[in-house]
Short mmCIF file of C-alpha atoms and ligand atoms in Angstrom, two decimals:
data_model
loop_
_atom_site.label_atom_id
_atom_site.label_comp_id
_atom_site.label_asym_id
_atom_site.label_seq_id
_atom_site.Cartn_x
_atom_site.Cartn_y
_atom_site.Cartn_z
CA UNK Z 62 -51.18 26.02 46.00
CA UNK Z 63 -52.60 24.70 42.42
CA UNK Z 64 -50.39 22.48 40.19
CA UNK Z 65 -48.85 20.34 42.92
CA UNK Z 66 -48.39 16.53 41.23
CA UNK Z 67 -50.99 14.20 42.62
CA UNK Z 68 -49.94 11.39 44.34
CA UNK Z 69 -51.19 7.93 45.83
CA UNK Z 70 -49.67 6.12 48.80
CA UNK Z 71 -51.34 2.42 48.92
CA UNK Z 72 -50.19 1.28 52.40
CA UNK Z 73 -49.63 -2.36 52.26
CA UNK Z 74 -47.73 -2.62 55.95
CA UNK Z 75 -44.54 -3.46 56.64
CA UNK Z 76 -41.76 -2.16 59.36
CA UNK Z 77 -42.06 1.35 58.09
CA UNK Z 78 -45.88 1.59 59.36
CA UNK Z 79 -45.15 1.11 62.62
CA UNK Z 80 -45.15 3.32 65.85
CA UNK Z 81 -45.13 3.12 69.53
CA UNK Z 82 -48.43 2.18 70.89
CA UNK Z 83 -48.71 5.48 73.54
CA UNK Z 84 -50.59 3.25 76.20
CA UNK Z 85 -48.35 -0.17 75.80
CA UNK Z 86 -45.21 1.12 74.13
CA UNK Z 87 -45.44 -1.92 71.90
CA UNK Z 88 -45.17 -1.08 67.90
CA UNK Z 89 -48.43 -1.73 66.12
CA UNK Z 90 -49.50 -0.36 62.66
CA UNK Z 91 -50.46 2.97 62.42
CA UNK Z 92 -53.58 4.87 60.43
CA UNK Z 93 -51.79 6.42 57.13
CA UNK Z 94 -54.96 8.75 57.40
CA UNK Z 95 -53.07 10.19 60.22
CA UNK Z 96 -49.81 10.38 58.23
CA UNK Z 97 -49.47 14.06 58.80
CA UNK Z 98 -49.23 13.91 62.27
CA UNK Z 99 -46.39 11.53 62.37
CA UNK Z 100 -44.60 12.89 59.49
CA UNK Z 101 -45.15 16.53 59.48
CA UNK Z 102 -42.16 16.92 57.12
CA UNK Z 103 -45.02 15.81 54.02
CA UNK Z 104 -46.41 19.38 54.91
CA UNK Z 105 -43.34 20.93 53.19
CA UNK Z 106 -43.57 18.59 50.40
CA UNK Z 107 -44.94 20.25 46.89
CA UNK Z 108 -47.32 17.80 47.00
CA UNK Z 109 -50.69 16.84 47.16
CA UNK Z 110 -50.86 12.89 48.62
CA UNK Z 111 -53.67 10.70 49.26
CA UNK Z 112 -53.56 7.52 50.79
CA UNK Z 113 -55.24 3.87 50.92
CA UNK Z 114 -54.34 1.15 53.37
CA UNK Z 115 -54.37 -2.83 53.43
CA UNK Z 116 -57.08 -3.24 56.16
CA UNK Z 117 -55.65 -5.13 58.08
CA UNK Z 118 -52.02 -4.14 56.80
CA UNK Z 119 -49.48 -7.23 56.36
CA UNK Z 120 -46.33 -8.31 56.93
CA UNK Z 121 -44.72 -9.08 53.47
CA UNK Z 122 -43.89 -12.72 54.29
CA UNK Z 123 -48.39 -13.11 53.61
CA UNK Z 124 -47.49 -11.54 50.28
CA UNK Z 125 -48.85 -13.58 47.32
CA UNK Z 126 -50.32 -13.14 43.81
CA UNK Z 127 -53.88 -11.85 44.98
CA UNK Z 128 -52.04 -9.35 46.99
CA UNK Z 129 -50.08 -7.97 44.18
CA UNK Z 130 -53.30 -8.29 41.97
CA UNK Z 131 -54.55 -5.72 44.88
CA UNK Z 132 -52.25 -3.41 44.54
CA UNK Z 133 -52.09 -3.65 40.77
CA UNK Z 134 -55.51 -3.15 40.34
CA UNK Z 135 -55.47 -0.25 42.71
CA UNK Z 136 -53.23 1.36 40.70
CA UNK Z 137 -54.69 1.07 37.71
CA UNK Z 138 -58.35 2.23 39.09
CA UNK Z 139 -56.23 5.26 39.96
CA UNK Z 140 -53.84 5.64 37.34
CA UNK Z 141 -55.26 8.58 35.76
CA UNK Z 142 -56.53 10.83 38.69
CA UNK Z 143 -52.48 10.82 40.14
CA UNK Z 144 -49.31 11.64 38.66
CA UNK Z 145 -47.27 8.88 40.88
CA UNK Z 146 -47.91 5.98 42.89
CA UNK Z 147 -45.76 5.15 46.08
CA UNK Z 148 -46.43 1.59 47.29
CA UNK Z 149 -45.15 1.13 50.97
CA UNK Z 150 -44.25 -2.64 51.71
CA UNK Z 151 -42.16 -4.57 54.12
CA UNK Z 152 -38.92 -4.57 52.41
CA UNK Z 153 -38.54 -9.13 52.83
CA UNK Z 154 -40.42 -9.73 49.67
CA UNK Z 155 -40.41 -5.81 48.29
CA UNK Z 156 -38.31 -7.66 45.43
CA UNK Z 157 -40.99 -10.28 44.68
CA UNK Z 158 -43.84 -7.52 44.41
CA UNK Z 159 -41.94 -5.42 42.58
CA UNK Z 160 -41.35 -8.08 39.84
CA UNK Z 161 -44.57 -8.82 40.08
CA UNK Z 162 -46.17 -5.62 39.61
CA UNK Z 163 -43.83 -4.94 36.90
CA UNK Z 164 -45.32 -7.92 34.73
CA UNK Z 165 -48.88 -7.19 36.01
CA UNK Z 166 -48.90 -3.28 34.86
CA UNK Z 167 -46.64 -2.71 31.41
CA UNK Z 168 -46.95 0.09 29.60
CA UNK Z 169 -46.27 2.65 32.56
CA UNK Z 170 -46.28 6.22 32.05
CA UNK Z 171 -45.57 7.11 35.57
CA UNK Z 172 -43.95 6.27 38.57
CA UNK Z 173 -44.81 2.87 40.05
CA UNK Z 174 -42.06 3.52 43.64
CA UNK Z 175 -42.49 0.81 46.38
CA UNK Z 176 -39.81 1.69 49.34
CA UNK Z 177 -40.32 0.59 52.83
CA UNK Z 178 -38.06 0.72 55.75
CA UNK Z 179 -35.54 -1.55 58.32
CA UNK Z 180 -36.46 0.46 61.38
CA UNK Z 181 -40.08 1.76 62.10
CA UNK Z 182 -40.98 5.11 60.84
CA UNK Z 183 -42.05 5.90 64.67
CA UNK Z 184 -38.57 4.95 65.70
CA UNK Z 185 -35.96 8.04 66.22
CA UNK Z 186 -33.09 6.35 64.19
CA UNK Z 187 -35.54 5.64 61.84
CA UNK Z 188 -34.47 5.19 58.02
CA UNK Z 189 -38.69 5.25 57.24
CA UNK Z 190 -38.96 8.90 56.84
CA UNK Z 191 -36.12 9.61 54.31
CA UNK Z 192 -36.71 6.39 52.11
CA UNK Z 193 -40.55 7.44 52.35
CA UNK Z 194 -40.20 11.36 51.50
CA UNK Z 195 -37.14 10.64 48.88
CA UNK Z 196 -39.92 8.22 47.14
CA UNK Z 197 -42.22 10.60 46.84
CA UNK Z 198 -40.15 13.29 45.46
CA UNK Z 199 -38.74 10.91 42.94
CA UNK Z 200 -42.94 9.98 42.20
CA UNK Z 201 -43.34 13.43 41.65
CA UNK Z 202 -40.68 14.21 39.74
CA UNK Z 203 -41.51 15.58 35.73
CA UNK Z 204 -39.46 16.62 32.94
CA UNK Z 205 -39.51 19.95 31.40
CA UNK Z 206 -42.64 18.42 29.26
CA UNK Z 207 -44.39 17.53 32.43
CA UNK Z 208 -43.84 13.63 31.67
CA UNK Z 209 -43.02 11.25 34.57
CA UNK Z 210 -39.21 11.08 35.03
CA UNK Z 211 -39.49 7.35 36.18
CA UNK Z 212 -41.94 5.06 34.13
CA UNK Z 213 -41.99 1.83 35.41
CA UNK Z 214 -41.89 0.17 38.91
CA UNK Z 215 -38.96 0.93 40.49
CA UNK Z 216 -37.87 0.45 44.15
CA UNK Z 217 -36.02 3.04 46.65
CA UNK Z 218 -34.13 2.27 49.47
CA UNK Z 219 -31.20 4.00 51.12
CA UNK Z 220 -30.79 6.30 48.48
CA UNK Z 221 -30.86 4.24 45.51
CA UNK Z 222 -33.52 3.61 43.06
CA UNK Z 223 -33.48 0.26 41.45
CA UNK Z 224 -35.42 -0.94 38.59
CA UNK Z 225 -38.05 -3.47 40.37
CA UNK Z 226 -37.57 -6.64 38.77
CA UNK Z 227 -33.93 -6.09 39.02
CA UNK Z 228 -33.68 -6.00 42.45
CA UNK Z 229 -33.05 -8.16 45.67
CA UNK Z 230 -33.11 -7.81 49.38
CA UNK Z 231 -29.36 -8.54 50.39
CA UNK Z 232 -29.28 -7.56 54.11
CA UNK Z 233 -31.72 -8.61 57.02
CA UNK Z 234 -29.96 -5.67 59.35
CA UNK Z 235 -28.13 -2.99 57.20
CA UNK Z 236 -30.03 0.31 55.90
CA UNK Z 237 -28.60 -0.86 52.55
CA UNK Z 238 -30.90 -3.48 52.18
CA UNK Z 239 -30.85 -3.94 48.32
CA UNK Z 240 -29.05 -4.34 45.63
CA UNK Z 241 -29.10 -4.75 41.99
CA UNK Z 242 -25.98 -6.17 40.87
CA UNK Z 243 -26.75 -6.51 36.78
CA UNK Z 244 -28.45 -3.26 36.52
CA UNK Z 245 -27.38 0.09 37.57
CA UNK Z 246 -29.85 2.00 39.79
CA UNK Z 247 -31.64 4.46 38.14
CA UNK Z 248 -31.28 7.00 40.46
CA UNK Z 249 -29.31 7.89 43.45
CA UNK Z 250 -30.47 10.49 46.09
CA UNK Z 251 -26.98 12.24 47.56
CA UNK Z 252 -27.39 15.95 47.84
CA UNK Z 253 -29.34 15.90 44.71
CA UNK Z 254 -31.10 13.31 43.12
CA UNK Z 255 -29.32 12.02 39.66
CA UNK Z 256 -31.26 9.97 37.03
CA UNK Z 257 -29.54 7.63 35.18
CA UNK Z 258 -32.22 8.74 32.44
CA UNK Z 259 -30.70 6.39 29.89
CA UNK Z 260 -31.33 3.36 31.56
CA UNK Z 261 -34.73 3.99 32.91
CA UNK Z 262 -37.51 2.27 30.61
CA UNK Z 263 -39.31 3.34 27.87
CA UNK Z 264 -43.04 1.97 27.51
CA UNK Z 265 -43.30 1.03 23.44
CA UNK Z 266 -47.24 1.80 23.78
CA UNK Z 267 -49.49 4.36 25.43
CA UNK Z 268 -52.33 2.77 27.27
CA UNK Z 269 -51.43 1.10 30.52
CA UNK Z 270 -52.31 -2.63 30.50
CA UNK Z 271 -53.34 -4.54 33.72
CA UNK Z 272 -52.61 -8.09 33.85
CA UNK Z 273 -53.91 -10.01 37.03
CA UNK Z 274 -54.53 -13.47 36.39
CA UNK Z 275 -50.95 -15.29 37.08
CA UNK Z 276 -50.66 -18.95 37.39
CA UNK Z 277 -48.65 -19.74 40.76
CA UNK Z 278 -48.07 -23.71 39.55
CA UNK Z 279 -44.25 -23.15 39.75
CA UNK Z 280 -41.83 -24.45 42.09
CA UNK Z 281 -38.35 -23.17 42.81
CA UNK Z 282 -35.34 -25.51 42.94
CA UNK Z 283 -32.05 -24.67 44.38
CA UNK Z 284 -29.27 -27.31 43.37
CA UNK Z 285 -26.68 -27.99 45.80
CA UNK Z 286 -23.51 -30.82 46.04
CA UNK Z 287 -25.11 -33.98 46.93
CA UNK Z 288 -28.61 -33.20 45.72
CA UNK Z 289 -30.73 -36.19 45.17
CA UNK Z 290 -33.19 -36.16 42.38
CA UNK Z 291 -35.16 -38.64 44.07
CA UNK Z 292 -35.94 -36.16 46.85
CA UNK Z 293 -37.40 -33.82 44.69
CA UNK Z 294 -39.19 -35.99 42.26
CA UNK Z 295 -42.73 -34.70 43.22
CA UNK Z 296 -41.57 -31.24 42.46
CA UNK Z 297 -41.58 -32.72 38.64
CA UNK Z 298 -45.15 -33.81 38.45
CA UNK Z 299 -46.52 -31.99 35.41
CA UNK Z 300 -50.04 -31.97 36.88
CA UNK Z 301 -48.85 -29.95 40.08
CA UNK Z 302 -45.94 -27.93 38.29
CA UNK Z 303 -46.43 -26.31 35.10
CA UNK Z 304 -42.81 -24.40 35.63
CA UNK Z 305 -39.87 -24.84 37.46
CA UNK Z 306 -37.16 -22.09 37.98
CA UNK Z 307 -33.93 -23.79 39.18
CA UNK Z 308 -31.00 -22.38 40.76
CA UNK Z 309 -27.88 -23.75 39.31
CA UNK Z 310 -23.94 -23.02 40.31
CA UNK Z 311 -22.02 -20.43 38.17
CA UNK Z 312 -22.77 -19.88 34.21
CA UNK Z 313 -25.74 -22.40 34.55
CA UNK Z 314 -24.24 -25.86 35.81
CA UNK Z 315 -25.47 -28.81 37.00
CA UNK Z 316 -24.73 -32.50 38.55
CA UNK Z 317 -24.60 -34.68 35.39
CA UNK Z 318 -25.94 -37.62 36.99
CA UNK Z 319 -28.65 -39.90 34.98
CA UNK Z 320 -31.10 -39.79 37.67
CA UNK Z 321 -31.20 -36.23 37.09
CA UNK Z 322 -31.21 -36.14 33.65
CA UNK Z 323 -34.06 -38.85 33.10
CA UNK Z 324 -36.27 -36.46 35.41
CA UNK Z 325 -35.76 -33.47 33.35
CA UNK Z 326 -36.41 -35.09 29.96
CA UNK Z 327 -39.29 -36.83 31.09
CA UNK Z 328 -40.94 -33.13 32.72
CA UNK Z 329 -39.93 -31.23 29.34
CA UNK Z 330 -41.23 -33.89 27.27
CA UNK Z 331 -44.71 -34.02 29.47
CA UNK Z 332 -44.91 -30.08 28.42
CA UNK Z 333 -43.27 -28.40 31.55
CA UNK Z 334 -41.13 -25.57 31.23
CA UNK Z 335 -37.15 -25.04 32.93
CA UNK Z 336 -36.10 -21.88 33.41
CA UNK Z 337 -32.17 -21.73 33.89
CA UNK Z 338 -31.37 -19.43 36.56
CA UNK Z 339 -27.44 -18.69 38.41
CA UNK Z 340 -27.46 -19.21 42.58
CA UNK Z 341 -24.59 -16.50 41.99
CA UNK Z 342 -25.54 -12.49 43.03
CA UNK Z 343 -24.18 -11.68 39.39
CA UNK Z 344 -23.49 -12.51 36.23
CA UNK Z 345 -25.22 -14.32 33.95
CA UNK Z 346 -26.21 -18.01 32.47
CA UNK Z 347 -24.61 -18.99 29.37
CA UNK Z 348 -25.62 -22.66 28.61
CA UNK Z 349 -23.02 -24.51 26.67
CA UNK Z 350 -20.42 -22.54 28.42
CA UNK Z 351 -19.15 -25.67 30.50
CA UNK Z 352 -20.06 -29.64 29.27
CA UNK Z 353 -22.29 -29.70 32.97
CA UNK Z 354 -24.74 -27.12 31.74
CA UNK Z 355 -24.77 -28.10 27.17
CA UNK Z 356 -27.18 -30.84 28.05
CA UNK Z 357 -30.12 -28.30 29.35
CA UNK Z 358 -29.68 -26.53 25.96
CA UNK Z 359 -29.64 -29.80 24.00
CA UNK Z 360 -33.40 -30.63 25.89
CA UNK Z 361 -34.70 -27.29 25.56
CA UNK Z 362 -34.28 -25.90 29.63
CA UNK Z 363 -34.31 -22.07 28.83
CA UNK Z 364 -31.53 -19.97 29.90
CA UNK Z 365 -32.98 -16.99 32.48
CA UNK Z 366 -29.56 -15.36 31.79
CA UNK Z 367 -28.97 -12.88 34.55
CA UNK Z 368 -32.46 -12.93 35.88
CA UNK Z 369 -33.27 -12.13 39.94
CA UNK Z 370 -34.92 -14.97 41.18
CA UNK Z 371 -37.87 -13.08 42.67
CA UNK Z 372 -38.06 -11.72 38.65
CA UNK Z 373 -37.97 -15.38 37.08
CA UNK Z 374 -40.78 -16.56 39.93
CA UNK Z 375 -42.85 -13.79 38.76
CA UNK Z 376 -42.01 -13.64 34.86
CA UNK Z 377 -42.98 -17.31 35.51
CA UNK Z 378 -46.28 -17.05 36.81
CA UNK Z 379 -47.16 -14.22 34.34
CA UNK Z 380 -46.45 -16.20 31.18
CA UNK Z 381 -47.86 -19.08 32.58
CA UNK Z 382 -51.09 -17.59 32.91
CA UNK Z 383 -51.63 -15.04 30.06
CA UNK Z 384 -49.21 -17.51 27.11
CA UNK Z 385 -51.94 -20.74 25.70
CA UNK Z 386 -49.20 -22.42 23.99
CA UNK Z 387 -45.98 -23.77 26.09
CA UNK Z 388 -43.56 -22.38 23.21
CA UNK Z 389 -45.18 -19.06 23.35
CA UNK Z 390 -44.02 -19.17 26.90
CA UNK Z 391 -40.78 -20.39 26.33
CA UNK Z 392 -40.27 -17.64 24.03
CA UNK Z 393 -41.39 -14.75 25.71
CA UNK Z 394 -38.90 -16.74 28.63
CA UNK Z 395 -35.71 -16.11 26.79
CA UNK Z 396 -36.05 -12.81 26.07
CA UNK Z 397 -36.56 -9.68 28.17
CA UNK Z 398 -40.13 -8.44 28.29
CA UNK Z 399 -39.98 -5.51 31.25
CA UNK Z 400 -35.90 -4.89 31.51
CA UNK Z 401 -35.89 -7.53 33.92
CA UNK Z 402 -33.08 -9.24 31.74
CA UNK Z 403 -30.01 -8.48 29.56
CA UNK Z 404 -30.18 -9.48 26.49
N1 LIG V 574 -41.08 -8.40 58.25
C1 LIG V 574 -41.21 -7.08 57.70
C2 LIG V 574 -41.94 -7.19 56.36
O1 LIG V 574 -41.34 -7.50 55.37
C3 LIG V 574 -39.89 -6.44 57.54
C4 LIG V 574 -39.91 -5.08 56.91
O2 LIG V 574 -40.93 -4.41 56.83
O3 LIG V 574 -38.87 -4.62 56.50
O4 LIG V 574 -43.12 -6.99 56.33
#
């Protein structure tokens, strides 16, 4: 049939890869050229896929920035011979990727889906198939002018659609393994699949623009009662570090302590950059709020308001390597470049 949308599947690897090895019964990767034969359900699809593969696939926990440049740059070698792009991924650092991807290709016009899987697609109790065919009918999907429904990198699991740099895994065992707690999904799949069409984003500019070259010089730091600045005074070597995301308690707060305090200054003043973000699931930094967190505006630390942490660790890296001037990165910090913030 002629007119089916065009899609590509870049296999990364991941759980949802995986069958039973016929000769060993062990799981081991399969060949997505074979994807047919263990999904014949695609048959039925309106669809016409194509698929690439990771050689040798990965488990996400190898993810890192050249990995996401992969996949970025795959998609954008690609991006105008398919409608869609579904990106399959082990779901423990889906969120990271996601956020990544979502600062490494801006100005979408269509679908960017990763989705993955808790039990392997050659499994019977499988959750693989339906996240995987769900994906692709939400990649496919058009509007009555034949534009992409979804423009931007989004990720579906268990019948939600999240916007990818919203995102985080939440569960290591339950089907529901993600959640997006400051932004509502942008779709959910029940008997039909509902857009939320409102909140789904909409690219300023045309052209999609590929941006590969992060800077991974960051460090994350996660405060906790009884933290010792001492321990972690490497972490603020300027030479090392060029950014440091840290996790604070509640609205943004901090120990108060001098020891702290001096280390802090001294990093800012040396031209490294603090990005404010909460340890809480939801809700939001507001610096000034309590007299433990006014001293991080007085010094310049930069509120990541209610920013994922896999979203800060990539807007991070992204700034840090495309900004030339610290303030232009502090700037494009505070506010939301890719709806991975509210504003
Ligand atoms: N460890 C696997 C991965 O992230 C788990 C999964 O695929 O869900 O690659």
């Amino acid at each position: 049939m002629t007119n089916k949308p065009k899609l590509l599947i870049i296999y990364t690897g991941g759980t949802i890869g995986m069958v039973n090895d016929p000769k060993t019964g062990q799981l081991i990767s399969f060949d997505f050229n074979h994807m047919y034969n263990h999904i014949p359900e695609l048959e039925r699809l309106h669809v016409s896929l194509e698929t690439i593969s990771f050689n040798p696939p990965i488990d996400s926990s190898e993810m890192n920035p050249v990995f996401w440049a992969e996949i970025a740059q795959n998609v954008s070698d690609n991006y105008s011979k398919y409608d869609g792009f579904v990106i399959l991924h082990g779901s423990d650092t889906m969120a990271y990727t996601s956020s990544a991807l979502s600062f490494m290709l801006q100005n979408l016009s269509k679908p960017v889906i990763l989705t993955g899987s808790q039990l392997p697609i050659g499994t019977i109790r499988t959750d693989g198939k339906e996240n995987l065919i769900t994906a692709i009918e939400i990649a496919a999907s058009k509007d009555k002018n034949g534009e992409s429904l979804i423009k931007e990198v989004a990720v579906y699991f268990e019948c939600s659609l999240f916007r990818g740099n919203r995102c985080s895994k939440i569960s290591a065992t339950h089907f529901e393994a993600f959640s997006s707690p400051n932004y509502p999904a942008l779709a959910v799949a029940g008997v039909e699949i509902k857009y939320n069409s409102e909140r789904i984003f909409k690219p300023t500019y045309k052209d999609l623009t590929l941006f590969t070259a992060f800077n991974n010089q960051v460090a994350l730091l996660k405060i906790f009662p009884g933290f010792s600045a001492n321990v972690y005074r490497n972490l603020f070597d300027i030479n090392q570090v060029k950014g440091i995301i840290m996790e604070t308690f509640g609205a943004g707060n901090a120990p108060t302590n001098d020891e702290f305090r001096q280390l802090i200054v001294n990093y800012i003043e040396n031209g490294g950059i603090i990005l404010n973000i909460t340890q809480c699931n939801s809700g939001s930094v507001q610096q000034g709020k309590y007299e433990t967190s006014s001293f991080f505006d007085k010094i310049g630390v930069i509120s990541g308001k209610d920013m994922t942490t896999e979203a800060a660790l990539a807007k991070m890296m992204y700034l840090l390597g495309s900004e030339s001037s610290k303030e232009a990165v502090q700037q494009k910090l505070a506010i939301s470049l890719q709806g991975e913030m509210t504003e």
